[in-house]
């Protein structure tokens, strides 16, 4: 679980990253979960977007993907959301406790 200070740092870092995945009319598929899992392993912090045709809202998609990938939802704004999961073997982002 992230502290509010850690979450604030991650939100700041997320401002400069590009959206790398979109949730479309197919919703949350096993393929999307696998791709998000792989991206979190490599980057730790990723930004996603939910299209208007998606069956889930951004909050619902964020919660589902976070649960499926054991990640934390950092932020949900409009149709975009940010996920974070620390890489235990090779951390990319340093967070204070």
Coordinates of C-alpha atoms in Angstrom, one line a residue:
X1 CA 0.0 0.0 0.0
X2 CA 1.3 3.4 -1.0
X3 CA 1.5 6.4 1.4
X4 CA 0.1 9.7 0.3
X5 CA 3.7 11.1 -0.1
X6 CA 4.7 8.2 -2.3
X7 CA 1.5 8.5 -4.4
X8 CA 2.2 12.3 -4.8
X9 CA 5.7 11.5 -6.1
X10 CA 4.3 8.9 -8.6
X11 CA 1.6 11.3 -9.8
X12 CA 4.3 13.8 -10.6
X13 CA 6.4 11.2 -12.5
X14 CA 3.3 10.1 -14.4
X15 CA 2.8 13.6 -15.8
X16 CA 5.7 13.2 -18.2
X17 CA 5.0 9.6 -19.4
X18 CA 2.9 8.7 -22.4
X19 CA -0.1 6.5 -22.5
X20 CA 1.0 3.1 -23.6
X21 CA -2.3 1.0 -23.5
X22 CA -5.9 1.6 -24.4
X23 CA -8.9 -0.3 -23.1
X24 CA -11.4 -0.5 -25.9
X25 CA -14.7 -2.2 -26.7
X26 CA -13.2 -5.6 -25.8
X27 CA -12.7 -4.5 -22.2
X28 CA -10.1 -6.2 -20.0
X29 CA -8.9 -9.3 -21.8
X30 CA -6.3 -11.8 -20.8
X31 CA -4.0 -10.5 -23.5
X32 CA -4.2 -6.9 -22.1
X33 CA -3.6 -8.2 -18.5
X34 CA -0.4 -10.0 -19.7
X35 CA 0.8 -6.9 -21.6
X36 CA 0.2 -4.6 -18.7
X37 CA 1.9 -7.1 -16.4
X38 CA 5.0 -7.2 -18.6
X39 CA 5.0 -3.4 -18.9
X40 CA 4.8 -3.0 -15.1
X41 CA 7.7 -5.4 -14.7
X42 CA 9.9 -3.3 -17.1
X43 CA 8.7 0.3 -16.2
X44 CA 6.9 0.1 -12.8
X45 CA 4.8 3.1 -13.7
X46 CA 2.4 3.1 -16.7
X47 CA -0.4 5.2 -18.0
X48 CA -3.5 3.8 -19.7
X49 CA -6.6 5.2 -21.4
X50 CA -10.1 3.9 -21.6
X51 CA -11.9 4.6 -24.8
X52 CA -15.6 5.6 -25.0
X53 CA -16.5 2.2 -26.5
X54 CA -15.1 0.3 -23.4
X55 CA -17.6 -1.5 -21.2
X56 CA -15.8 -0.3 -18.1
X57 CA -15.3 3.2 -16.7
X58 CA -11.7 4.4 -16.1
X59 CA -12.1 3.7 -12.4
X60 CA -13.5 0.2 -13.0
X61 CA -10.8 -0.7 -15.5
X62 CA -8.0 0.7 -13.2
X63 CA -9.3 -1.4 -10.3
X64 CA -9.7 -4.6 -12.4
X65 CA -6.2 -4.3 -13.9
X66 CA -4.6 -3.4 -10.6
X67 CA -6.2 -6.5 -9.0
X68 CA -5.2 -8.7 -11.9
X69 CA -1.6 -7.5 -11.9
X70 CA -1.1 -6.9 -8.2
X71 CA -0.5 -3.2 -8.8
X72 CA -1.6 0.0 -7.1
X73 CA -3.8 2.6 -8.8
X74 CA -2.0 5.9 -8.5
X75 CA -4.4 8.2 -10.2
X76 CA -7.6 8.2 -12.2
X77 CA -8.5 11.4 -14.1
X78 CA -11.2 11.4 -16.8
X79 CA -10.5 8.5 -19.2
X80 CA -6.8 8.0 -18.1
X81 CA -5.3 6.2 -15.2
X82 CA -1.9 5.3 -13.8
X83 CA -0.7 2.0 -12.3
X84 CA 2.4 1.3 -10.3
X85 CA 4.0 -1.9 -9.2
X86 CA 7.5 -2.1 -7.7
X87 CA 9.9 -4.4 -9.4
X88 CA 11.5 -6.3 -6.5
X89 CA 14.5 -7.5 -8.4
X90 CA 15.4 -4.4 -10.3
X91 CA 13.6 -1.3 -8.9
X92 CA 13.4 1.6 -11.4
X93 CA 11.7 4.2 -9.2
X94 CA 13.0 5.0 -5.7
X95 CA 10.2 5.8 -3.1
X96 CA 10.8 6.9 0.4
X97 CA 8.9 5.1 3.2

